[in-house]
PDB file of C-alpha atoms in Angstrom:
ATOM      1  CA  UNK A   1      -0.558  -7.774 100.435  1.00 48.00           C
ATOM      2  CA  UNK A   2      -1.335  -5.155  97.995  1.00 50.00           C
ATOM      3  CA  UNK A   3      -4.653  -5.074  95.716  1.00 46.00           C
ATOM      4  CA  UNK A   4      -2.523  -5.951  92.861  1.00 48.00           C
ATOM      5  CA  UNK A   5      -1.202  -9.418  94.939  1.00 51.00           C
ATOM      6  CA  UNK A   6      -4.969 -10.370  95.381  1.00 50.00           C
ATOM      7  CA  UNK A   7      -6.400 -12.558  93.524  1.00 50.00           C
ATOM      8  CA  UNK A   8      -8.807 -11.846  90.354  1.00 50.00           C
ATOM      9  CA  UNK A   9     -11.976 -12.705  92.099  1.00 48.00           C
ATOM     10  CA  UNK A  10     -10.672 -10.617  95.073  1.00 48.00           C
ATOM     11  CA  UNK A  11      -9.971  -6.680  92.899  1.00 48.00           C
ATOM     12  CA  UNK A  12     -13.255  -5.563  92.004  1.00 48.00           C
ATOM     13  CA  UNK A  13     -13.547  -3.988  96.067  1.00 49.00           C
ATOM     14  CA  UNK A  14     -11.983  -4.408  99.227  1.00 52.00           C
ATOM     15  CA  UNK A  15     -14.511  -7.046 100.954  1.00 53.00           C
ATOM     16  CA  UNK A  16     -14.383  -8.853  97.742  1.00 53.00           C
ATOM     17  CA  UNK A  17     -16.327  -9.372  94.062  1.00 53.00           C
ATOM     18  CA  UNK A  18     -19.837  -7.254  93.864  1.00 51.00           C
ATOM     19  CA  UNK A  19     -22.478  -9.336  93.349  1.00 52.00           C
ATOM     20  CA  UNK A  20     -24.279  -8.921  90.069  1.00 51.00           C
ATOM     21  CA  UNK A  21     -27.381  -7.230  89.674  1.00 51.00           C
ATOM     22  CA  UNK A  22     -30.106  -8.469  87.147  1.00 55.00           C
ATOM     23  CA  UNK A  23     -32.642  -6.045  86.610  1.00 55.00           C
ATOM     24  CA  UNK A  24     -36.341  -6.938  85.733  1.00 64.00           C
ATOM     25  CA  UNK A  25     -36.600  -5.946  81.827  1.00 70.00           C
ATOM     26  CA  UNK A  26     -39.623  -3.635  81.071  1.00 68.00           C
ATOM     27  CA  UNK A  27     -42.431  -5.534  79.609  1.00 70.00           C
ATOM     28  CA  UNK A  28     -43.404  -4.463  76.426  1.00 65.00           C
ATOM     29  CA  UNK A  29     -46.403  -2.868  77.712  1.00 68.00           C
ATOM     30  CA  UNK A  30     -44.463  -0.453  80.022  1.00 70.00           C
ATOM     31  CA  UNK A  31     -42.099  -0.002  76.843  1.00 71.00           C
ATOM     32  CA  UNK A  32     -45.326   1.251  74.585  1.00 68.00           C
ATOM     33  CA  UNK A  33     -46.768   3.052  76.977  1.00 76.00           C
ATOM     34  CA  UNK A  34     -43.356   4.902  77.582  1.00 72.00           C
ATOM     35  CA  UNK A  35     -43.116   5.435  73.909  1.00 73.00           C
ATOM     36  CA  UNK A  36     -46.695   6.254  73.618  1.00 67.00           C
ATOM     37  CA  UNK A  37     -46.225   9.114  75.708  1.00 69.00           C
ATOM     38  CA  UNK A  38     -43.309  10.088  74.267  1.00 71.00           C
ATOM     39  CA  UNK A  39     -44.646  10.910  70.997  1.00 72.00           C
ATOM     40  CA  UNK A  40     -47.709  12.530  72.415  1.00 71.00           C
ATOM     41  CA  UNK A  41     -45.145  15.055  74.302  1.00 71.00           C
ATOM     42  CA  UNK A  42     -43.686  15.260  71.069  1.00 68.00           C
ATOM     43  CA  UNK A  43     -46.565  16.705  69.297  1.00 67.00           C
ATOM     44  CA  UNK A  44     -47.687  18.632  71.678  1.00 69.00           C
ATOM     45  CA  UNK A  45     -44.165  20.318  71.558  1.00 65.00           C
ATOM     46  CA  UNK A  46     -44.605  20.679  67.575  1.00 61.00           C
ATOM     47  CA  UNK A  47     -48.356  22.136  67.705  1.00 62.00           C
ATOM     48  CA  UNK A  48     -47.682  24.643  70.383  1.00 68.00           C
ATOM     49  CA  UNK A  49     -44.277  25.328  68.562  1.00 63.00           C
ATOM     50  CA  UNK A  50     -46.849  26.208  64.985  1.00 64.00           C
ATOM     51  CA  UNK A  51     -48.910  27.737  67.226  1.00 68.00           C
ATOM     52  CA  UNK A  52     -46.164  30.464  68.366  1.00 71.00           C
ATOM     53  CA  UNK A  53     -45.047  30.469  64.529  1.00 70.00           C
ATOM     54  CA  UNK A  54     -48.165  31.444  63.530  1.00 69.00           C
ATOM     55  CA  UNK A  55     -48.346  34.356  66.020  1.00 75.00           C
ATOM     56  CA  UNK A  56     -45.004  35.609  65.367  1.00 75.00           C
ATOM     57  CA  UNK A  57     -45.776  35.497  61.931  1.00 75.00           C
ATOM     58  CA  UNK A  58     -49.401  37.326  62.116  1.00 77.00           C
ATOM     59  CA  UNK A  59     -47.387  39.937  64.561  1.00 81.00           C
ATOM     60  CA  UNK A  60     -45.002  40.416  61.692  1.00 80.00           C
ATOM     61  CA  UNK A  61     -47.041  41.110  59.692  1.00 80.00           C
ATOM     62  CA  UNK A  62     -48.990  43.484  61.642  1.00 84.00           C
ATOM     63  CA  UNK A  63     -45.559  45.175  62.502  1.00 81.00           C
ATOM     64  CA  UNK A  64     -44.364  45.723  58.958  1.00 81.00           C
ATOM     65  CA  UNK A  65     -48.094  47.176  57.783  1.00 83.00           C
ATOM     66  CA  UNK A  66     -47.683  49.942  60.680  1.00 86.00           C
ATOM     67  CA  UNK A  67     -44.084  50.380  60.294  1.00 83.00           C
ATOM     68  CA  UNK A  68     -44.745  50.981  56.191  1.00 83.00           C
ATOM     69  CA  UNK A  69     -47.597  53.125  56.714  1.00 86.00           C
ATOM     70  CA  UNK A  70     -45.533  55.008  59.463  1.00 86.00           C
ATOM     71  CA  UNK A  71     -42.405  56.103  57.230  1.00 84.00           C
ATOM     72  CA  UNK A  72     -44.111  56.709  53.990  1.00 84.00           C
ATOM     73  CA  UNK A  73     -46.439  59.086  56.384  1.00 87.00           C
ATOM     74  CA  UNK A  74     -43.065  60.567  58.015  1.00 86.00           C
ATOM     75  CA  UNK A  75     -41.255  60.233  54.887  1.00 86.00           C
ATOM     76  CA  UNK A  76     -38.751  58.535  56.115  1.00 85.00           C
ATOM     77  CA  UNK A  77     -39.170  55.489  54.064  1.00 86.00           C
ATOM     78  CA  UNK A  78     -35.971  53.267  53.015  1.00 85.00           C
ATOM     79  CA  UNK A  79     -36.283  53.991  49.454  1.00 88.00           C
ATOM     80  CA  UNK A  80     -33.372  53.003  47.891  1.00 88.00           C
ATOM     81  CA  UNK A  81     -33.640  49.692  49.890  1.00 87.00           C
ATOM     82  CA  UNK A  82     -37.154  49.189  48.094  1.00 89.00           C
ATOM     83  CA  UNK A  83     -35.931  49.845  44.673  1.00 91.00           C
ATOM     84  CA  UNK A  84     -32.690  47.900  45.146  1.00 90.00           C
ATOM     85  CA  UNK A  85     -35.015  44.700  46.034  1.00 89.00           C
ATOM     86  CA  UNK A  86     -37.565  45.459  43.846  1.00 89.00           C
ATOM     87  CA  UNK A  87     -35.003  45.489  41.060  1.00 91.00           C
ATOM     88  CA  UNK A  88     -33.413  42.127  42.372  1.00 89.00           C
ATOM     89  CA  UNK A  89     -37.078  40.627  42.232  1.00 88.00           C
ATOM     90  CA  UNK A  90     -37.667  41.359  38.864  1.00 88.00           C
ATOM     91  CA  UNK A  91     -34.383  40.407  37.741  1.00 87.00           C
ATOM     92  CA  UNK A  92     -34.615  37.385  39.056  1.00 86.00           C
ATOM     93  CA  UNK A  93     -38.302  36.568  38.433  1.00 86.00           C
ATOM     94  CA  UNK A  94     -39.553  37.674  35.171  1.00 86.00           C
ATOM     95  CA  UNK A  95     -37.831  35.019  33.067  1.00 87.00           C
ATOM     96  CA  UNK A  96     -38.869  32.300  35.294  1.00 86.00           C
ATOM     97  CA  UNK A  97     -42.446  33.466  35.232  1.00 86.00           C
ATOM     98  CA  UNK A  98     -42.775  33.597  31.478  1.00 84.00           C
ATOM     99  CA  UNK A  99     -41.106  29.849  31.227  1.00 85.00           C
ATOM    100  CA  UNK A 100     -43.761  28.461  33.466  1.00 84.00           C
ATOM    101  CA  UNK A 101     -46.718  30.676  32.210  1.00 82.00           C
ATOM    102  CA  UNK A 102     -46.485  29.908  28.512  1.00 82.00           C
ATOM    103  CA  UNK A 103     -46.358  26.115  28.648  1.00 83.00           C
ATOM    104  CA  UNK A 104     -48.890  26.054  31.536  1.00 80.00           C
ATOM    105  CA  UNK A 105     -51.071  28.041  29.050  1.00 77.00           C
ATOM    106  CA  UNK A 106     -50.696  25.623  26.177  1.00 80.00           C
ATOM    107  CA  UNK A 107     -50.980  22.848  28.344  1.00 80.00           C
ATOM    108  CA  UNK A 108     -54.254  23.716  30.306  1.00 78.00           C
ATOM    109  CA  UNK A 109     -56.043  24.572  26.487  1.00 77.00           C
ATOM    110  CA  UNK A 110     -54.857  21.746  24.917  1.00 79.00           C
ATOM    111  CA  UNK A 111     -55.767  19.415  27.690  1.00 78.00           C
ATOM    112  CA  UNK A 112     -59.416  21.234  27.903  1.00 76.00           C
ATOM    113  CA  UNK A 113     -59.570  21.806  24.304  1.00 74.00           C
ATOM    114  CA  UNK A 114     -59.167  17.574  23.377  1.00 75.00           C
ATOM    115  CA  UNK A 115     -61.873  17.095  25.558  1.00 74.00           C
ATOM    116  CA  UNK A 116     -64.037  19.773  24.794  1.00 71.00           C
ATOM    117  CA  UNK A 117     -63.654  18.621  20.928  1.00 70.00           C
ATOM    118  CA  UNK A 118     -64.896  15.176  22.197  1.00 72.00           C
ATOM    119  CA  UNK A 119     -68.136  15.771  24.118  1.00 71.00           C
ATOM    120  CA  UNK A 120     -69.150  18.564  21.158  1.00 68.00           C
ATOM    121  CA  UNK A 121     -68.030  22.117  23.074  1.00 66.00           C
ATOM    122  CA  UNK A 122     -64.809  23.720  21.229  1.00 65.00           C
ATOM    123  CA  UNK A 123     -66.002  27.356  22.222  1.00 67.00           C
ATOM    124  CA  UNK A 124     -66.279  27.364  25.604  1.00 72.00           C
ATOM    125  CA  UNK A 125     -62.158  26.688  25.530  1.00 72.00           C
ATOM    126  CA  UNK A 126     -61.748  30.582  26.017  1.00 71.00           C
ATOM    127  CA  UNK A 127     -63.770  30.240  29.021  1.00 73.00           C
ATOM    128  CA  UNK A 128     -61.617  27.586  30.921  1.00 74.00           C
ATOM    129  CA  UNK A 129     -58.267  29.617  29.346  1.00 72.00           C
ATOM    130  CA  UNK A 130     -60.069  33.179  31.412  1.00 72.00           C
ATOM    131  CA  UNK A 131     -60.931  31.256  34.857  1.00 76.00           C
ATOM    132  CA  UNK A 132     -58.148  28.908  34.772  1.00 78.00           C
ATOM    133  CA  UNK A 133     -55.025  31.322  34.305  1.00 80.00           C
ATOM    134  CA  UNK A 134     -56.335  34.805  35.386  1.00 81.00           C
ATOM    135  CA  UNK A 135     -57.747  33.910  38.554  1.00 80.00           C
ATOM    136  CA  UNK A 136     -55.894  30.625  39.650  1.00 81.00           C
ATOM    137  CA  UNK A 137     -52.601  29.758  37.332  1.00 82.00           C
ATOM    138  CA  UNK A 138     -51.337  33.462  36.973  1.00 85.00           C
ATOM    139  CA  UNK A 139     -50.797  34.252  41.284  1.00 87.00           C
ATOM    140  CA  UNK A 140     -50.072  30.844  42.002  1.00 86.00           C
ATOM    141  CA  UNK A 141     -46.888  30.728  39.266  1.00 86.00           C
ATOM    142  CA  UNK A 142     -45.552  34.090  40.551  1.00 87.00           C
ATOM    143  CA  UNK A 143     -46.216  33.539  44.229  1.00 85.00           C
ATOM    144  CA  UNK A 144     -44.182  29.984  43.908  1.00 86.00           C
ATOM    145  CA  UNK A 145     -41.283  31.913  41.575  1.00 87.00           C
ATOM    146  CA  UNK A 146     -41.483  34.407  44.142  1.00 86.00           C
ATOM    147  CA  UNK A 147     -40.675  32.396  47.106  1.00 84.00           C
ATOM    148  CA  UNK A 148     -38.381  30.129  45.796  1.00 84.00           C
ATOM    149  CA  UNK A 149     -35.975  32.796  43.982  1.00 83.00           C
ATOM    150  CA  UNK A 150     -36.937  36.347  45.658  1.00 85.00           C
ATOM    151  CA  UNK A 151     -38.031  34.681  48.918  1.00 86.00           C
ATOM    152  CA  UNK A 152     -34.931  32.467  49.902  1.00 87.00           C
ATOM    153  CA  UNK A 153     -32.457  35.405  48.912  1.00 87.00           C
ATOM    154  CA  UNK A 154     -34.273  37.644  51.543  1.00 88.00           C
ATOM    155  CA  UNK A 155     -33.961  35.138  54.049  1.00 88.00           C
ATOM    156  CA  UNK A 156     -30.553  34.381  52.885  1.00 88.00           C
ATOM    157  CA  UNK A 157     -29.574  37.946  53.410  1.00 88.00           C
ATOM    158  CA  UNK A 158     -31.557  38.616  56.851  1.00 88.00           C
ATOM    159  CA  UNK A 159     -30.076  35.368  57.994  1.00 87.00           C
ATOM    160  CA  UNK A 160     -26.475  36.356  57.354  1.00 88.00           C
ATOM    161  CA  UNK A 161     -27.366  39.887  58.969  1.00 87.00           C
ATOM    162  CA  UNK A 162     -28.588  38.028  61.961  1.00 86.00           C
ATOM    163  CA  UNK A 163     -25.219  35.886  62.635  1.00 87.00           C
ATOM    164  CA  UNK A 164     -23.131  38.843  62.191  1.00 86.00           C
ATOM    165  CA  UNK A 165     -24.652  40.467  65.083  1.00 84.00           C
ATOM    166  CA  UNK A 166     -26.123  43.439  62.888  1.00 84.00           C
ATOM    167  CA  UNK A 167     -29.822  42.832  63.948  1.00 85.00           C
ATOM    168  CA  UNK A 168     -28.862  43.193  67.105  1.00 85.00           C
ATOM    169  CA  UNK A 169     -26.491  45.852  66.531  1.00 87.00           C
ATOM    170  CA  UNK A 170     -29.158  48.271  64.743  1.00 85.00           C
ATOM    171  CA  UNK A 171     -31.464  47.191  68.107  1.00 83.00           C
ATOM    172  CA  UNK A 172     -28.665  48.637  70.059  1.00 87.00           C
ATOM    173  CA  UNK A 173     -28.606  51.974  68.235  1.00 86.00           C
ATOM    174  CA  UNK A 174     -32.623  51.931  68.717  1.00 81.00           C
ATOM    175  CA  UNK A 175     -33.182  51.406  64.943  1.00 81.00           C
ATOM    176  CA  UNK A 176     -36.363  49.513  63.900  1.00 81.00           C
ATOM    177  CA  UNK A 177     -35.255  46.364  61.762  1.00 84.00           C
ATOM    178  CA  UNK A 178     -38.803  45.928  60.908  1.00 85.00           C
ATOM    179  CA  UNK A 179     -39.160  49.623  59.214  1.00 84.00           C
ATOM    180  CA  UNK A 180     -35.631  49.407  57.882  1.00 85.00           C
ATOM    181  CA  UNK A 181     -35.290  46.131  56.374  1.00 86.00           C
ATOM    182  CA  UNK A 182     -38.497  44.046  56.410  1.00 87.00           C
ATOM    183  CA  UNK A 183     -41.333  46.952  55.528  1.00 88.00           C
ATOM    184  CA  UNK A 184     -39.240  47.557  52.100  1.00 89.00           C
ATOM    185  CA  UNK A 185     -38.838  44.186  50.900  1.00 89.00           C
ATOM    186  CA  UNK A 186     -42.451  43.207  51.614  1.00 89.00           C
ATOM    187  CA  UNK A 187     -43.324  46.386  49.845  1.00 90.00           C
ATOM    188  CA  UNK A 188     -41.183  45.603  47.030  1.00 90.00           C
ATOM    189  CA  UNK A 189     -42.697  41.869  46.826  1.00 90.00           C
ATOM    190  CA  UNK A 190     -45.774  43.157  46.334  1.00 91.00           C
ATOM    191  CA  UNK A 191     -45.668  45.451  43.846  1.00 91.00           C
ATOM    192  CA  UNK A 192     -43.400  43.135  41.914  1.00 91.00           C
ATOM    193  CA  UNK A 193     -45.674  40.638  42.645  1.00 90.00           C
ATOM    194  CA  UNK A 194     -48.676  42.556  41.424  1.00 90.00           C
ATOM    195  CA  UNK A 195     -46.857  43.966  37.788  1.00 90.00           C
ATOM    196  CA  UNK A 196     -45.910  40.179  37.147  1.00 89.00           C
ATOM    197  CA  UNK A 197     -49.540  38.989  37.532  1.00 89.00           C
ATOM    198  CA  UNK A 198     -50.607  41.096  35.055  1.00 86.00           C
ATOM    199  CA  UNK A 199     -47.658  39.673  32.881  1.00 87.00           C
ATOM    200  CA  UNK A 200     -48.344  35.836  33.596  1.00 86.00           C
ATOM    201  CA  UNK A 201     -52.074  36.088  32.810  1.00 85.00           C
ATOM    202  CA  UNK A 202     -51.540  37.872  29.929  1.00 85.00           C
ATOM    203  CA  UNK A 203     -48.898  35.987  28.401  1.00 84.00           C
ATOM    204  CA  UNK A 204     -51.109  32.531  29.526  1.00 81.00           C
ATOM    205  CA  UNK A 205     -54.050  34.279  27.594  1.00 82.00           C
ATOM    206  CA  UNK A 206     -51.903  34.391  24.713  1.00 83.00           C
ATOM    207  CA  UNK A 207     -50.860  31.514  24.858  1.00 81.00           C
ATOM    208  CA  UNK A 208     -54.048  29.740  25.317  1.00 79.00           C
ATOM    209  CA  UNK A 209     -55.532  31.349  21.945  1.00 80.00           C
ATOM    210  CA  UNK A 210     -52.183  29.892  19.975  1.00 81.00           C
ATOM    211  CA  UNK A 211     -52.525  26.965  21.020  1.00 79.00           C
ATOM    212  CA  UNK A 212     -56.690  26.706  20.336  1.00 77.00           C
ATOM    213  CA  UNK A 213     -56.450  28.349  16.972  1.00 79.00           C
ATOM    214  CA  UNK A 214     -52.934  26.623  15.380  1.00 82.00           C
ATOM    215  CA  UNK A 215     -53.233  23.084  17.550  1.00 76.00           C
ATOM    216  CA  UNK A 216     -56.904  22.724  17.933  1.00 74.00           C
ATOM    217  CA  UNK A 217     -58.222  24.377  14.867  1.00 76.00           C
ATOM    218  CA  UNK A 218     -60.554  26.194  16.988  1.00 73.00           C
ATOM    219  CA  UNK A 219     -62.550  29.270  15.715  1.00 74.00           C
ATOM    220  CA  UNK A 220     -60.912  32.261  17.055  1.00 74.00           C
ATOM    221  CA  UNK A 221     -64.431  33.773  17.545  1.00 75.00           C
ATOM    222  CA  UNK A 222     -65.328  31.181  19.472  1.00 74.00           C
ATOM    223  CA  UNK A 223     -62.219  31.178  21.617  1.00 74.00           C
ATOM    224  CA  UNK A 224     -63.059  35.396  22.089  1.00 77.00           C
ATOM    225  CA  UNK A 225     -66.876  35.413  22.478  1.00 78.00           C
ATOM    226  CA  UNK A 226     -66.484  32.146  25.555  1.00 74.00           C
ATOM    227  CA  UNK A 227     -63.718  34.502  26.761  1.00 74.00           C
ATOM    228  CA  UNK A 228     -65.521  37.724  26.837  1.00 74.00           C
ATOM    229  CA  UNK A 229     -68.378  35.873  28.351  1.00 73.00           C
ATOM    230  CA  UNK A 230     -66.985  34.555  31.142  1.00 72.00           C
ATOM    231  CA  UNK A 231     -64.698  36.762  32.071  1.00 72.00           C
ATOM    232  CA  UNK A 232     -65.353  39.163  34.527  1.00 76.00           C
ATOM    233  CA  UNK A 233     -63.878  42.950  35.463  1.00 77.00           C
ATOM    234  CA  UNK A 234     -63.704  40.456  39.172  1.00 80.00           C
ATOM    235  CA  UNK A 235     -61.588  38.017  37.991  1.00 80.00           C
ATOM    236  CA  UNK A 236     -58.661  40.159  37.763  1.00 83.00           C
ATOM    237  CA  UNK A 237     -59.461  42.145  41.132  1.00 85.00           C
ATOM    238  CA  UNK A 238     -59.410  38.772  42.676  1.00 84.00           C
ATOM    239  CA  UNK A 239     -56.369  38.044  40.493  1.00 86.00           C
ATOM    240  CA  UNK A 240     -54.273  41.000  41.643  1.00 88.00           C
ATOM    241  CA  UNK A 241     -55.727  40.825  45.660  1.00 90.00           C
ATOM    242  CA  UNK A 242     -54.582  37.354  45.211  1.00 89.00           C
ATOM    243  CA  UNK A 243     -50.769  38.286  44.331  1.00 89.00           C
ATOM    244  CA  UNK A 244     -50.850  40.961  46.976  1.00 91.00           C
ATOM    245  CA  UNK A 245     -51.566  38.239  49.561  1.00 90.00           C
ATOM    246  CA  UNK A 246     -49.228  35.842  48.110  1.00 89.00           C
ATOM    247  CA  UNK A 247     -46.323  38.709  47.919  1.00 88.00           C
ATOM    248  CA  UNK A 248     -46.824  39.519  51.962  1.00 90.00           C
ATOM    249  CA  UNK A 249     -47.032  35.801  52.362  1.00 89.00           C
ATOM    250  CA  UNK A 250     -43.979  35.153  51.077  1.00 89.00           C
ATOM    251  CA  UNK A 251     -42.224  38.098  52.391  1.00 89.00           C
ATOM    252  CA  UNK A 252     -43.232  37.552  55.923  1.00 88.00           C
ATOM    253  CA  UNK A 253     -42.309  33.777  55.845  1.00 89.00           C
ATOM    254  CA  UNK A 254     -38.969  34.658  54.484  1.00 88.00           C
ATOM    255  CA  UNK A 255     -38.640  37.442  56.656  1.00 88.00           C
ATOM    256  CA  UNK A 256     -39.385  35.703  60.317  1.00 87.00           C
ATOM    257  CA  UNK A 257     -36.854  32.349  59.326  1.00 87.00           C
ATOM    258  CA  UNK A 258     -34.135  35.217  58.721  1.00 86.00           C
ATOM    259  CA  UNK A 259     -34.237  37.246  61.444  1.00 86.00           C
ATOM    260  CA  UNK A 260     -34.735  34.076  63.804  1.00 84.00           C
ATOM    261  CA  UNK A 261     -32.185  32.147  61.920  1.00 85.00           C
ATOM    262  CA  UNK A 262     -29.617  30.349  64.835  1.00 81.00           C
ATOM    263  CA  UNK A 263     -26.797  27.588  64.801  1.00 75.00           C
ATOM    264  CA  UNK A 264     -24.282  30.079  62.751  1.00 77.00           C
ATOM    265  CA  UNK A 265     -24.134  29.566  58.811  1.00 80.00           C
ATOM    266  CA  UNK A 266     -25.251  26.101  58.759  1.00 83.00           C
ATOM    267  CA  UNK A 267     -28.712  27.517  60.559  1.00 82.00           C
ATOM    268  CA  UNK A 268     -29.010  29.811  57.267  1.00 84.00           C
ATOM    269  CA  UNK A 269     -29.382  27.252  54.647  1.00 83.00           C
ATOM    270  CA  UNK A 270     -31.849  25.554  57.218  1.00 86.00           C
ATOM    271  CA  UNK A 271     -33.861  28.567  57.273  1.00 86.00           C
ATOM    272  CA  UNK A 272     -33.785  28.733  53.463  1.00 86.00           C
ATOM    273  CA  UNK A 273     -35.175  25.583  52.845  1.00 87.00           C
ATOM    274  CA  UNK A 274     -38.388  25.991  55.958  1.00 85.00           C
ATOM    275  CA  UNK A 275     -38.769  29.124  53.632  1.00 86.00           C
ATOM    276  CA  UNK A 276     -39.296  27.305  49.869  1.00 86.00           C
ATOM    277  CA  UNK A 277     -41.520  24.485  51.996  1.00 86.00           C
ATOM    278  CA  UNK A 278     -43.588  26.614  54.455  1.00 86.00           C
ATOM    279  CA  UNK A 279     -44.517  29.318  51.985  1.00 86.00           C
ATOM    280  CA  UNK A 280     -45.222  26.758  49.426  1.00 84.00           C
ATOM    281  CA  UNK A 281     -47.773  24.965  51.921  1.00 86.00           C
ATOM    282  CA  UNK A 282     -49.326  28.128  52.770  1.00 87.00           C
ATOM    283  CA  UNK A 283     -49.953  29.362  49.284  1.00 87.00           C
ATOM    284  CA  UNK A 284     -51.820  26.799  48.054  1.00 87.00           C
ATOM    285  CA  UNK A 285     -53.961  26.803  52.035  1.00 88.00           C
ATOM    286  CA  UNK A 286     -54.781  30.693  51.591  1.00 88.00           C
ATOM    287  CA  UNK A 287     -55.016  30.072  47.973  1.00 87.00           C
ATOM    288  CA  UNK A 288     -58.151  27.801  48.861  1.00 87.00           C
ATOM    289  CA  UNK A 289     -59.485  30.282  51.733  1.00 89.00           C
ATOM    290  CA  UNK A 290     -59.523  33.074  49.071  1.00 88.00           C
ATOM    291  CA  UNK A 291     -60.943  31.409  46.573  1.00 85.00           C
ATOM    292  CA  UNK A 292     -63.638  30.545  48.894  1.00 85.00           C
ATOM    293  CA  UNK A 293     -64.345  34.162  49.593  1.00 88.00           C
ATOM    294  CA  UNK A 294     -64.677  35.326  46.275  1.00 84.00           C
ATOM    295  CA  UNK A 295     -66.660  32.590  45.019  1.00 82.00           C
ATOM    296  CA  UNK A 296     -69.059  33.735  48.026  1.00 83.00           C
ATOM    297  CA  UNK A 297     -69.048  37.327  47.351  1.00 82.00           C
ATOM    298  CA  UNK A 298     -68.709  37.402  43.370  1.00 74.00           C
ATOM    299  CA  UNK A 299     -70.817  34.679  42.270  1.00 72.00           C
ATOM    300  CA  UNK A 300     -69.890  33.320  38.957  1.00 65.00           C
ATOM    301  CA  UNK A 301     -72.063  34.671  36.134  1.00 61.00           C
ATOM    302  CA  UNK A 302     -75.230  32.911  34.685  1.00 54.00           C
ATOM    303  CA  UNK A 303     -75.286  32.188  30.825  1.00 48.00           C
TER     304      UNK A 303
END
């Protein structure tokens, strides 16, 4: 008799039906603990994962300084790459800039300026317009227009490099991708980021004083003696040290996603978007460390 003659309870083996096995289920103590676990390994994974981030980054940084300093001393110094991207920056960020400073000007004064009509202080408007934009608003605005418009192109473009195989082509030939692609577009964001400050605050300044003396009815005077009293020759050194941070910030961040960028095209878009949302967190962190700083080592002035 063959196995297909037996009967049903007689096919699952030769010597007959297996018996059926009925496992213990885990309690749900054993199932917490397991899960408990689990998400500890998990974050352990993540912080020693921003942990190498951060050092990659900090070593990228360090790398592009050297390798800048290195071929402008040699003179061997990708040029036309630094005026190509410096030229794509501005294109692409000046507009942007202005549409954000000029409201955020009117705004901040007309907001301060209501309630500095209400507890008896109109004049000391031109005082919250010179803190409030030259040393805070004016970096921040550029920095964030910056990343999310000079920053993901960058990344765009080093990610597509990377996927064609021309990173690792130019490492083949011995070329330095650090001093040939990443030292002149942090270069570039800088300096574009630094001639933009200058821009933002002083359109926000303008701005400001509209708004006080055509909205408010504020004595101009008043508006330019608070200002001129407040305002330091520091603020704008802080101001413009600020931007210079911010522009290496943003280049480095958009910089390390591109050349690690992985899982073909589809890993490029990823790495566009960590760029917007990691550089956007870390502004406003070093923001507050260097704000800290100056507040330290330039003291606001007593009136």
């Amino acid at each position: 008799m063959t196995i297909l003659d037996r009967p049903d309870s007689d096919r699952d083996s030769p010597e007959g039906p297996l018996p059926s096995l009925d496992l213990p289920r885990p309690s749900w103590q054993e199932q917490f603990t397991k899960a408990y676990h689990q998400s500890v390994a998990s974050l352990g994974e993540s912080a020693l994962g921003s942990v190498k981030s951060f050092g990659a980054l900090v070593a990228l940084v360090l790398d592009s300084v050297i390798a800048t300093v290195e071929a402008l001393i040699n003179r061997r110094f990708a040029w036309q790459e630094f005026f190509e991207q410096s030229w794509f920056l501005v294109s692409v960020s000046v507009l942007p800039t202005l549409l954000i400073a000029l409201p955020f000007g009117l705004v901040l004064v007309l907001e301060v300026g209501s309630l500095a009509n209400q507890i008896g202080a109109p004049s000391f408007v031109g005082a919250v317009d010179a803190v409030g934009t030259v040393r805070e608003a004016a970096p921040v605005i550029v920095a964030i227009v910056l990343a999310g418009a000079g920053g993901s192109a960058v990344c765009a473009d080093l990610g597509a490099r990377t996927i064609r195989d021309e990173i690792a082509a130019m490492q083949v030939m011995g070329l330095d991708e650090v001093e040939r692609l990443v030292a002149p577009r942090m270069f570039a964001m800088v300096v574009v980021s630094v001639m933009l400050n200058g821009i933002v605050a002083m359109a926000g300044i303008i701005s400001g004083y509209v708004a006080d003396v055509t909205v408010l009815h504020g004595a101009a005077g008043g508006f330019l003696n608070s200002f001129t009293t407040f305002a330091q020759p520091q603020d704008i050194i802080e101001s413009e040290l600020k931007a210079v941070a911010f522009g290496v910030l943003a280049s480095i961040v958009a910089a390390h996603k591109g050349l690690g960028v992985k899982k073909g095209p589809a890993g490029v878009g990823e790495a566009v978007n960590q760029t917007v949302v990691v550089t956007g967190v870390a502004l406003f962190v070093v923001n507050l460390i260097l704000t800290e700083i100056f507040l330290v080592l330039v003291p606001p002035p007593f009136v």
